[in-house]
Short mmCIF file of C-alpha atoms in Angstrom, two decimals:
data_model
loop_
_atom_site.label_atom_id
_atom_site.label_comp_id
_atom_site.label_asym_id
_atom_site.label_seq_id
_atom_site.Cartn_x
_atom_site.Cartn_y
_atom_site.Cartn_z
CA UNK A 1 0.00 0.00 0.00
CA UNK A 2 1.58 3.66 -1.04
CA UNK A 3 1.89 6.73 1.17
CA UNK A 4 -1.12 8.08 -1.02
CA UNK A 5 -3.46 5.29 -0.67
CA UNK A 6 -2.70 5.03 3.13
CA UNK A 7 -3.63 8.62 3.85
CA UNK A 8 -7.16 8.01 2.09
CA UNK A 9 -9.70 7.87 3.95
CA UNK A 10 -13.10 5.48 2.65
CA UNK A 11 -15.22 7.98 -0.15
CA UNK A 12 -18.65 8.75 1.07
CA UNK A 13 -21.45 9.38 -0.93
CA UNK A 14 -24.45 11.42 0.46
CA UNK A 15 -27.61 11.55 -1.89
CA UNK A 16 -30.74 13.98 -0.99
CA UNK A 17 -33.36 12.62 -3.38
CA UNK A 18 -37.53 13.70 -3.59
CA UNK A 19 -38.28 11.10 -5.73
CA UNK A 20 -42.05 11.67 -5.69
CA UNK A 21 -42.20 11.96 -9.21
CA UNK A 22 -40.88 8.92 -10.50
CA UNK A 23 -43.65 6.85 -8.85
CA UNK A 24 -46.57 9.02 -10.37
CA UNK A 25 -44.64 7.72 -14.64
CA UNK A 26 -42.41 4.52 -13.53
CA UNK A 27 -42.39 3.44 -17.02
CA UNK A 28 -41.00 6.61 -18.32
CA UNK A 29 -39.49 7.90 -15.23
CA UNK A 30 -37.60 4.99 -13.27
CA UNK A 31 -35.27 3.91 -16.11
CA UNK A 32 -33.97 7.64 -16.68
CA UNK A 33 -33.96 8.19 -12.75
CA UNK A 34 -32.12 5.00 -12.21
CA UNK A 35 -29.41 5.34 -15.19
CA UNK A 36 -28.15 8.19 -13.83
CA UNK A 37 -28.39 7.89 -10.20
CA UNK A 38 -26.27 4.18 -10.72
CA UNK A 39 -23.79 6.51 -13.42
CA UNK A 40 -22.96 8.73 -10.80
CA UNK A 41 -22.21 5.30 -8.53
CA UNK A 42 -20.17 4.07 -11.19
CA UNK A 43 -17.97 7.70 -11.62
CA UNK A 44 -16.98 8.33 -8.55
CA UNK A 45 -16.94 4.58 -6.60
CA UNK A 46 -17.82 5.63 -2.84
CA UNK A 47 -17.29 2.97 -0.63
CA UNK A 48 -20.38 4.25 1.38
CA UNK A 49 -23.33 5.59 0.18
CA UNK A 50 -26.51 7.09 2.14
CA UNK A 51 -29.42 8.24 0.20
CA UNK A 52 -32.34 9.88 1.75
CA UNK A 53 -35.12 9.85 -0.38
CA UNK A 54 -38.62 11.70 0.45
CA UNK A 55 -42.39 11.01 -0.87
CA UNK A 56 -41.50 7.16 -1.35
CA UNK A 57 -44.39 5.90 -3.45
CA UNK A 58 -45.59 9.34 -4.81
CA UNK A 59 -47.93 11.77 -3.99
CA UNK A 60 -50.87 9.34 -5.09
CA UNK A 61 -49.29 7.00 -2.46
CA UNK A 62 -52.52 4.81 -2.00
CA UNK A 63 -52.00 3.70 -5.87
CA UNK A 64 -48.32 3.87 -6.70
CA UNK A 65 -46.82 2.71 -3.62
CA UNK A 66 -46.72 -0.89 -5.14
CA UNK A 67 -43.86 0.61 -7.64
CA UNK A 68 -41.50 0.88 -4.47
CA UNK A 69 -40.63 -2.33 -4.73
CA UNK A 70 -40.10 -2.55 -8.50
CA UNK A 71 -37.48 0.71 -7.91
CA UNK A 72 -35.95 -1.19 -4.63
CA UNK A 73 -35.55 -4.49 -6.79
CA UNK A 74 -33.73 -2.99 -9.86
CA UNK A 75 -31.37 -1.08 -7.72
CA UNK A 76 -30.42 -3.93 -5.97
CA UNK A 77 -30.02 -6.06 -8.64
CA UNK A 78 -28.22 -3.36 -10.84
CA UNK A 79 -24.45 -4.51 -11.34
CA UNK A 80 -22.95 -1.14 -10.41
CA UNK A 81 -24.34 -2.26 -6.65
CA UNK A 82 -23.19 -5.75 -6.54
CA UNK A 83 -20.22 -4.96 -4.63
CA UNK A 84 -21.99 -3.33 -1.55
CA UNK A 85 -22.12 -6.48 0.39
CA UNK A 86 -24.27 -4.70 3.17
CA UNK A 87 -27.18 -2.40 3.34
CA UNK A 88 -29.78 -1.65 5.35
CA UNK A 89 -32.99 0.07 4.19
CA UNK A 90 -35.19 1.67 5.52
CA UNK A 91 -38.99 2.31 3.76
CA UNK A 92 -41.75 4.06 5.84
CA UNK A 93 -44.62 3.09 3.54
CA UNK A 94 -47.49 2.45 5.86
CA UNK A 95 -49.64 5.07 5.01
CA UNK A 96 -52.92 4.16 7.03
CA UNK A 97 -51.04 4.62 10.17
CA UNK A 98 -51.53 8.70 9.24
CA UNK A 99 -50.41 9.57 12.66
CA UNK A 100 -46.73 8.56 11.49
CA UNK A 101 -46.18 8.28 8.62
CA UNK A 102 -43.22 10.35 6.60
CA UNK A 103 -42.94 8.55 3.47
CA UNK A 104 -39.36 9.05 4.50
CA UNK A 105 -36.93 6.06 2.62
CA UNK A 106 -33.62 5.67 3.76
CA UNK A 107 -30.88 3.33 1.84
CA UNK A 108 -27.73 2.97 2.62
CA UNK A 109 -24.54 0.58 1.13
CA UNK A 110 -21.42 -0.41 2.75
CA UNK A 111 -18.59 -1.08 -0.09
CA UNK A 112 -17.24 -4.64 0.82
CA UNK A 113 -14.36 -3.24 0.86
CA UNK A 114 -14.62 -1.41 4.32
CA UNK A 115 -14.25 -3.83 7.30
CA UNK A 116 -15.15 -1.97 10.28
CA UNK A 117 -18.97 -1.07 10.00
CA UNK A 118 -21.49 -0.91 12.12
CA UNK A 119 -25.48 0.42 13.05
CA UNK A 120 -26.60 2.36 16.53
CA UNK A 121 -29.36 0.15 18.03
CA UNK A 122 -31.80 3.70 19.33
CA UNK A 123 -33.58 1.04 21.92
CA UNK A 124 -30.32 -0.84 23.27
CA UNK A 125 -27.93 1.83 23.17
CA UNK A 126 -25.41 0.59 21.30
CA UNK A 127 -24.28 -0.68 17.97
CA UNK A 128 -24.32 -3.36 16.04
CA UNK A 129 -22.21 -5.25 13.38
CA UNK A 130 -23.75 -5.35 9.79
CA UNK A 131 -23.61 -8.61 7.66
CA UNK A 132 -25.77 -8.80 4.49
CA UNK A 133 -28.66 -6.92 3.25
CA UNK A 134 -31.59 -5.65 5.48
CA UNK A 135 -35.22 -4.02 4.28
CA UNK A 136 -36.88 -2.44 6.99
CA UNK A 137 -40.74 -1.73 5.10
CA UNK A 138 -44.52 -0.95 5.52
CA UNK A 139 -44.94 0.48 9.51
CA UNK A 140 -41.21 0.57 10.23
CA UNK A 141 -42.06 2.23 14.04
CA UNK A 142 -41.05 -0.90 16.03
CA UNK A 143 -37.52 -0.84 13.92
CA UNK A 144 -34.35 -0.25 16.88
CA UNK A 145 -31.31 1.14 14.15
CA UNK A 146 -33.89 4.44 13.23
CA UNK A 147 -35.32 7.49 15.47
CA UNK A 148 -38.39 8.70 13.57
CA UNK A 149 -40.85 11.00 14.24
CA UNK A 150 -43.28 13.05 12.40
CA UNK A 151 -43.81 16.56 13.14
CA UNK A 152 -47.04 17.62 15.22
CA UNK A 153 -50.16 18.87 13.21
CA UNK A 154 -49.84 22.24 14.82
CA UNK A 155 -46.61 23.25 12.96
CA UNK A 156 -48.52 23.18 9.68
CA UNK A 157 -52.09 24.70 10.92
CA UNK A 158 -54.61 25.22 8.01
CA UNK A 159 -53.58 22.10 6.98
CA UNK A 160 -55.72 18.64 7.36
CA UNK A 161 -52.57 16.79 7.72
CA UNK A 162 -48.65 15.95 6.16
CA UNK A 163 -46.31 13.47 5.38
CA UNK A 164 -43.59 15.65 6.71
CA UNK A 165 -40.76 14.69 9.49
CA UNK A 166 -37.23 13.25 9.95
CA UNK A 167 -35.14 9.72 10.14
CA UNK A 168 -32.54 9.44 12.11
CA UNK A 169 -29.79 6.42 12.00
CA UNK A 170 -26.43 6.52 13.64
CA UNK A 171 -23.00 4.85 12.24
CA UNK A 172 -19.53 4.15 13.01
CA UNK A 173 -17.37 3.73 9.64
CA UNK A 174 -13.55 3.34 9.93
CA UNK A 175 -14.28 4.06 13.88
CA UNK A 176 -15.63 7.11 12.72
CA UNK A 177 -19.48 8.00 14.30
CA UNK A 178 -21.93 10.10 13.04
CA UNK A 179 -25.19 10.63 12.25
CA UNK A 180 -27.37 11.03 9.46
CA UNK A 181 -30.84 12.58 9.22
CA UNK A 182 -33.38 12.66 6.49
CA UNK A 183 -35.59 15.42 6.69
CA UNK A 184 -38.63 16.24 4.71
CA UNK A 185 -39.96 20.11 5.75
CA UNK A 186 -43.33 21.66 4.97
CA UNK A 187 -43.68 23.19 1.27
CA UNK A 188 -44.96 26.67 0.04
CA UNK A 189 -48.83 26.18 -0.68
CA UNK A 190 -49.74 29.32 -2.47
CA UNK A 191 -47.19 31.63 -4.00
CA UNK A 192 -49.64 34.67 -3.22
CA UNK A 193 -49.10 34.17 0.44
CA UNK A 194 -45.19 33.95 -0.20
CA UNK A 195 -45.02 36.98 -1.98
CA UNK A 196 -46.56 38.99 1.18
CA UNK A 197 -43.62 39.62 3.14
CA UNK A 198 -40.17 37.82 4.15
CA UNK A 199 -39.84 35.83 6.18
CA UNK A 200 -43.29 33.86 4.58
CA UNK A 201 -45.41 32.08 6.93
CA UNK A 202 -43.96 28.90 5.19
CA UNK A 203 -40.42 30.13 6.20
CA UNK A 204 -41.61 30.32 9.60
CA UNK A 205 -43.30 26.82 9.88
CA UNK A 206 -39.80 25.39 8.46
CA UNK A 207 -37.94 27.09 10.81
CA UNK A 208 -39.70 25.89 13.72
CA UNK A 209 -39.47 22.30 12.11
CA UNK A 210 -36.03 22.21 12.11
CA UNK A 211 -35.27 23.98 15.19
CA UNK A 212 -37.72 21.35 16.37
CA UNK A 213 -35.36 18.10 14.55
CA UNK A 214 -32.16 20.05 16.28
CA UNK A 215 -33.50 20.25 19.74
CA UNK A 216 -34.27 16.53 19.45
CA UNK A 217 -30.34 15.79 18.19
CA UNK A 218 -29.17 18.14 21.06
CA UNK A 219 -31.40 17.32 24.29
CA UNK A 220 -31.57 13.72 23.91
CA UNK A 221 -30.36 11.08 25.87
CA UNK A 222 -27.67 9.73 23.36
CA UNK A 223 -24.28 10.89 22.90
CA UNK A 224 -23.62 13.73 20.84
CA UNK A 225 -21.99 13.11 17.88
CA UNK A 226 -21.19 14.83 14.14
CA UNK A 227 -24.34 14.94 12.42
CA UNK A 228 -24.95 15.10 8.13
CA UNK A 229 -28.78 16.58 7.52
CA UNK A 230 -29.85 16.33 4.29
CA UNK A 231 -33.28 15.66 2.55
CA UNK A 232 -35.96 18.10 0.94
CA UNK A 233 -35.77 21.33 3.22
CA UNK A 234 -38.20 22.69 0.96
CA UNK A 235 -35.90 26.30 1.55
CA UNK A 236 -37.67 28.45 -0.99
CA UNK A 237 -35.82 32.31 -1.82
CA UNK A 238 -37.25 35.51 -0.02
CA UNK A 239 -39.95 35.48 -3.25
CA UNK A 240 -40.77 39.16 -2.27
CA UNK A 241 -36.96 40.21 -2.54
CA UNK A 242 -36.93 38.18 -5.94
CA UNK A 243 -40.23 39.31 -7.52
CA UNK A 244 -39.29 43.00 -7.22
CA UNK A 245 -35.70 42.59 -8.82
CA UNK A 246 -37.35 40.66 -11.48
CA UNK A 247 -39.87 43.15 -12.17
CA UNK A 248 -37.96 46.49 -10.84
CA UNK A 249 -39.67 48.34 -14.21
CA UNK A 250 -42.69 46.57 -13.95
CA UNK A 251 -46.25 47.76 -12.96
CA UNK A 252 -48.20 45.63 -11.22
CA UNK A 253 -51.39 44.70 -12.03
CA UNK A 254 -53.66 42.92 -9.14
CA UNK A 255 -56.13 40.86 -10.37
CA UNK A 256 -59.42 39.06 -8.30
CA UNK A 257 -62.72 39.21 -7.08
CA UNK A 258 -64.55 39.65 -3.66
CA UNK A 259 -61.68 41.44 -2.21
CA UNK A 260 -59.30 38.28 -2.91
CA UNK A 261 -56.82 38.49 -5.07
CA UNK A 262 -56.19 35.68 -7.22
CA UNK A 263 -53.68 36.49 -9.59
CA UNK A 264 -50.63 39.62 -9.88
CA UNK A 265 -49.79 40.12 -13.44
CA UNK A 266 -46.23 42.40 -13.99
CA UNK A 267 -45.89 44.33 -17.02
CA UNK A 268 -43.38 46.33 -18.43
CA UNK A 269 -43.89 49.97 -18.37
CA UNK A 270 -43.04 51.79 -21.20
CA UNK A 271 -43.52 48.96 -23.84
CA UNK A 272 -45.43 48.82 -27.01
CA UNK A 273 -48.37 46.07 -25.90
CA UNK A 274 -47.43 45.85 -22.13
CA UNK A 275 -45.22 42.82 -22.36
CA UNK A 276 -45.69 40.55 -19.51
CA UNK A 277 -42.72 40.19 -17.45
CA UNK A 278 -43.98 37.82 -14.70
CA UNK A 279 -47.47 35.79 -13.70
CA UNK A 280 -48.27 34.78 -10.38
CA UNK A 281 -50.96 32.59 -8.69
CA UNK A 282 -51.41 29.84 -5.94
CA UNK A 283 -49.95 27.83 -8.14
CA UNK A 284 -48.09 29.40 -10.88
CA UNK A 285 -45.07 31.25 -11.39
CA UNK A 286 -44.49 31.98 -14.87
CA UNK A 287 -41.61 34.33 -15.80
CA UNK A 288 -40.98 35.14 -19.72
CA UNK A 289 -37.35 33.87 -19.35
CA UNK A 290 -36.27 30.94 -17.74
CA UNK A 291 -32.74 31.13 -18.24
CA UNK A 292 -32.22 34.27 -15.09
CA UNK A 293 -32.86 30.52 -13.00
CA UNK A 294 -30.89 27.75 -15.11
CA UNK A 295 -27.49 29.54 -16.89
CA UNK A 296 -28.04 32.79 -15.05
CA UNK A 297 -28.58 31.73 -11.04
CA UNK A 298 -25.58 32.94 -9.25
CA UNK A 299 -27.61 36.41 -8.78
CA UNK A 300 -30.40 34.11 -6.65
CA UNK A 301 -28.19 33.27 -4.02
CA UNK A 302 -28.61 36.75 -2.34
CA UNK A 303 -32.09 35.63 -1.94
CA UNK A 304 -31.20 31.89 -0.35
CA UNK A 305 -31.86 33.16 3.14
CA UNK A 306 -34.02 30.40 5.05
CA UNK A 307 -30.68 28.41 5.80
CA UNK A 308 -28.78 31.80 6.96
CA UNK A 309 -31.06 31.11 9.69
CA UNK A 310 -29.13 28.18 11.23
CA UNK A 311 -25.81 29.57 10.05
CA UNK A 312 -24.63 29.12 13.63
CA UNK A 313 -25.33 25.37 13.84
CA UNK A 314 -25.62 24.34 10.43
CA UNK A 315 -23.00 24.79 7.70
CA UNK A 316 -23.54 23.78 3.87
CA UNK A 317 -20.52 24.09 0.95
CA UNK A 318 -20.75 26.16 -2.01
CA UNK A 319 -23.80 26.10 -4.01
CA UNK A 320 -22.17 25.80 -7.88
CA UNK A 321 -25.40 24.29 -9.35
CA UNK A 322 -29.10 26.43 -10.53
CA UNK A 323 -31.72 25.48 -8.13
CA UNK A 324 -32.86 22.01 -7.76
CA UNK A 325 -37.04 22.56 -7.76
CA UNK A 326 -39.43 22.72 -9.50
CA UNK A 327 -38.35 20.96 -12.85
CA UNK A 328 -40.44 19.99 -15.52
CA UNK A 329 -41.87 16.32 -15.17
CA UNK A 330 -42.08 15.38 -18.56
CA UNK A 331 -39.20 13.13 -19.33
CA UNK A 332 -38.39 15.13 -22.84
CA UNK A 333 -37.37 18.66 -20.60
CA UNK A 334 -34.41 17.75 -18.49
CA UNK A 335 -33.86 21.39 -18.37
CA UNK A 336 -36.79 23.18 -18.09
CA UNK A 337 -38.78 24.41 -14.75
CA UNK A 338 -42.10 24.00 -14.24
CA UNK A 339 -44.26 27.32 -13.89
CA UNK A 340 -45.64 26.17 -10.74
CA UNK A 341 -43.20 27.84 -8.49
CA UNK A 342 -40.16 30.47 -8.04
CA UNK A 343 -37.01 27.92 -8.44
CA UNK A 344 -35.17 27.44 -5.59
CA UNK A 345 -32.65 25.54 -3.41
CA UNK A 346 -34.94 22.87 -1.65
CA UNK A 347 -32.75 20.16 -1.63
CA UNK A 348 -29.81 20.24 0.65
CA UNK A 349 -26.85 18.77 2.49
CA UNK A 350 -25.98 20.62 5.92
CA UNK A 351 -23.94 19.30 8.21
CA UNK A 352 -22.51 20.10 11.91
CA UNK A 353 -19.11 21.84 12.14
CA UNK A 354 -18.25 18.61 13.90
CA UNK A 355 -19.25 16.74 10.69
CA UNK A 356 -17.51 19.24 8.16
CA UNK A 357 -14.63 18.38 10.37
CA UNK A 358 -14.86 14.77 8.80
CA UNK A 359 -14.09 15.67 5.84
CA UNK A 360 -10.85 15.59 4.42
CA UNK A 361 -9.19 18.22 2.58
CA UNK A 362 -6.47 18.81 -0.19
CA UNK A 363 -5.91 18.80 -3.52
CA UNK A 364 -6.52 15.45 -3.78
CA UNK A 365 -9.59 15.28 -1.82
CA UNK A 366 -11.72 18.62 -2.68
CA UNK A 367 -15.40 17.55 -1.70
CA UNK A 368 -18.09 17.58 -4.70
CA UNK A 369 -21.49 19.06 -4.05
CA UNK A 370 -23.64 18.96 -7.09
CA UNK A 371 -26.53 17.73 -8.49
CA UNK A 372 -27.59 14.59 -10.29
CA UNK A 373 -28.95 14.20 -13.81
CA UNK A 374 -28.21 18.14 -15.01
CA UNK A 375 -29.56 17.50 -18.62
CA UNK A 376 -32.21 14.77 -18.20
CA UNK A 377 -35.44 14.56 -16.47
CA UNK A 378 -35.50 13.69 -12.58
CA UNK A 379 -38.76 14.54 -11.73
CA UNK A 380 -39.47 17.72 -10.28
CA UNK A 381 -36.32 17.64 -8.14
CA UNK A 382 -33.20 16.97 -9.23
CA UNK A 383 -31.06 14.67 -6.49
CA UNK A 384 -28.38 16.25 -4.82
CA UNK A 385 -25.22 14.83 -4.01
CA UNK A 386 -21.78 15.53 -1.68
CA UNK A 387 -18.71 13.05 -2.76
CA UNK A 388 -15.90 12.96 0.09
CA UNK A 389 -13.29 10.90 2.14
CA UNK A 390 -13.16 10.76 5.60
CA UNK A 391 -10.35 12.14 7.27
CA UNK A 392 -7.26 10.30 6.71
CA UNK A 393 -7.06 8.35 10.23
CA UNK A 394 -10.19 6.31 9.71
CA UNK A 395 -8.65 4.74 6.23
CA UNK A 396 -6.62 2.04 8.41
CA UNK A 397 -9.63 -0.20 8.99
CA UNK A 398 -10.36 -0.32 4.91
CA UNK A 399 -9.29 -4.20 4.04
CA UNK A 400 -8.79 -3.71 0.13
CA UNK A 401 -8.65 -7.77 -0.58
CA UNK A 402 -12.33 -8.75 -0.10
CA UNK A 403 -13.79 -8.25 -3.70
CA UNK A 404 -15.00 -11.90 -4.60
CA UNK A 405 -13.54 -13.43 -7.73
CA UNK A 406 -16.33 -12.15 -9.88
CA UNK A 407 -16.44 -8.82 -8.45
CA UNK A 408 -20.19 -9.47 -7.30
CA UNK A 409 -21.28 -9.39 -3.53
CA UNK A 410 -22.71 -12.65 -2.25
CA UNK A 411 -24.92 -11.12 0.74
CA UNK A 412 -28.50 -12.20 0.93
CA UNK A 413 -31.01 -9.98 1.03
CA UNK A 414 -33.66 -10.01 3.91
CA UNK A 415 -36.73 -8.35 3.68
CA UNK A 416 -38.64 -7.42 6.57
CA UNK A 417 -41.93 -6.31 6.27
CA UNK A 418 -43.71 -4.93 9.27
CA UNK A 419 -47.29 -3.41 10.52
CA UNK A 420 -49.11 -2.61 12.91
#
């Protein structure tokens, strides 16, 4: 083993993926989805990989949540995966039990190639050895290696009810702990209400979400350790802030009935037939040029605020990507946004300072925080991904002489389907 290869630590792949979409078109959607999630396995080989996926089964859960297991069985089977030798999975798919469930899937691989690797038991306090391949699905509750809740009805009032909340599992790779949390935080319902003022009442009920998620990190009775937070954050731009530098020469036209206003229409002054510059409604966002949010996006960042919010507790690297919602769901406009909403950063990786101090650094080892599938439909969020190595100490537990002669992992897989 050279000097190089002992100083690197095992490559970790963290994947933030809303996947809602792709269970509304499987036949059109899963194959594209798929290809390009097990591409972006095959470029940059991470030893371990964590994906936290939100909306399993779609927003028409009742009816698609069958496809789950049709998405879970191809990317097992997939060769790019064959030499993850363990995995544990976890699907929260029991959707009568409203009072719980998230929807929330967590998946994650362990490289044969890394010896040392183990799960936090939440119930017994202490962790446990992985061998082979575990599926944790249907009412997961009873389930020891996750902490789950779902957030209380009250932090989404006016609402009947949500899907949203966190998952919580614990590791130690390479004698290295941490934890990592998908989170899935209330959306914007109606762009009018956005618009009002900054912060929205959205921003607001996402704020107290995730203060919420990092009291429960903090107060609990487990030890503290580095913690990785990533899922759909649903962190939409200070749309007031945006609308007016959009449509700074602009009159605004207000447009409703009964003294409710159900639609602004911006036009620009001073122009032959008052070309529109930017429709808004509950539901629709439509600006006259897309390209300010795809080739043009650096100038939103100024507007990214909802995560400033945390700035002391949470830290995120630099954004080099357009914003990863809402994209078009038709599989022929990789590129395009829907005109549903403003675009914006929902999708995110945020981690502790004790976490970014994980990571290893150097020219050799620069972190990659991107997003997946950049010319090809995804649904109507595109997956985000951070590539790193652990710092350099926790690389002397890798055993580099497992691969089987075939290069294929032997590992059963057990599936264990729970309810109430």
């Amino acid at each position: 083993m050279g000097d190089a290869e002992r100083n690197m630590g095992p490559g970790m792949l963290l994947v933030s993926a809303n996947v809602g979409s792709i269970f509304e078109d499987p036949d059109n959607m899963l194959p594209v989805w798929l290809t390009e999630f097990l591409s972006t396995i095959n470029r940059v080989r991470p030893q371990f990989i964590a994906m936290h996926c939100q909306e399993i089964g779609g927003k028409n859960y009742e009816t698609s949540m069958q496809h789950v297991d049709v998405f879970l069985e191809r990317l097992l089977s997939s060769e790019e995966m064959h030499g993850y030798d363990r995995a544990r999975i976890f699907l929260d798919e029991d959707f009568k039990t409203v009072e719980s469930f998230t929807a929330l899937g967590s998946f994650y691989f362990v490289h044969e190639s890394i010896r040392n690797a183990s799960i936090y038991d939440w119930q017994a306090r202490k962790f446990r050895s992985l061998s082979g391949r575990e599926v944790y699905k249907g009412n997961i509750n009873s389930i020891p290696f996750k902490h789950k809740e779902k957030f209380p009805q009250d932090f989404f009032p006016n609402f009947r009810w949500s899907r949203k909340g966190f998952l919580r599992t614990r590791w130690s790779i390479c004698d290295s702990i941490f934890d990592l949390v998908n989170i899935h935080l209330f959306h914007d319902a109606s762009n009018l209400i956005a618009v009002e003022t900054w912060p929205s009442a959205y921003s607001n009920y996402r704020h107290r979400a995730l203060e919420h998620t990092l009291k429960r990190i903090s107060e609990d009775k487990h030890e503290k350790v580095p913690h990785f937070i990533f899922g759909d954050f649903n962190f939409r731009l200070d749309t007031q802030s945006v609308v007016k530098s959009l449509c700074a020469t602009a009159k605004e036209e207000r447009i409703g009935n009964d003294g409710q206003i159900k639609r602004l229409v911006y036009k620009e002054e001073g122009s032959e037939n008052g070309k529109v510059v930017l429709t808004l409604e509950k539901k629709v966002f439509d600006h006259f040029n897309q390209e300010v949010f795809i080739n043009d996006f650096k100038w939103l960042h100024q507007f990214d605020k909802e995560p400033k919010r945390f700035a002391d507790r949470l830290q995120e690297l630099d954004i080099t990507f357009p914003p990863s919602y809402p994209f078009s769901e038709d599989v022929r406009e990789g590129r395009q946004y829907m005109k549903t909403r403003c675009p914006a950063w929902c999708d995110r990786i945020l981690l502790s300072q004790s976490a970014r101090d994980l990571i290893q650094r150097g020219d050799e080892y620069t972190p990659v925080y991107h997003v997946m599938g950049s010319n090809v439909c995804m649904g109507d969020h595109k997956p985000i991904y951070l590539y790193f190595r652990l710092v350099p100490d926790t690389a002397r537990h890798i055993q580099r002489s497992r691969t089987h002669p075939n290069g294929f992992s032997t590992a059963p897989l057990i599936i264990r389907e729970t309810s109430v």
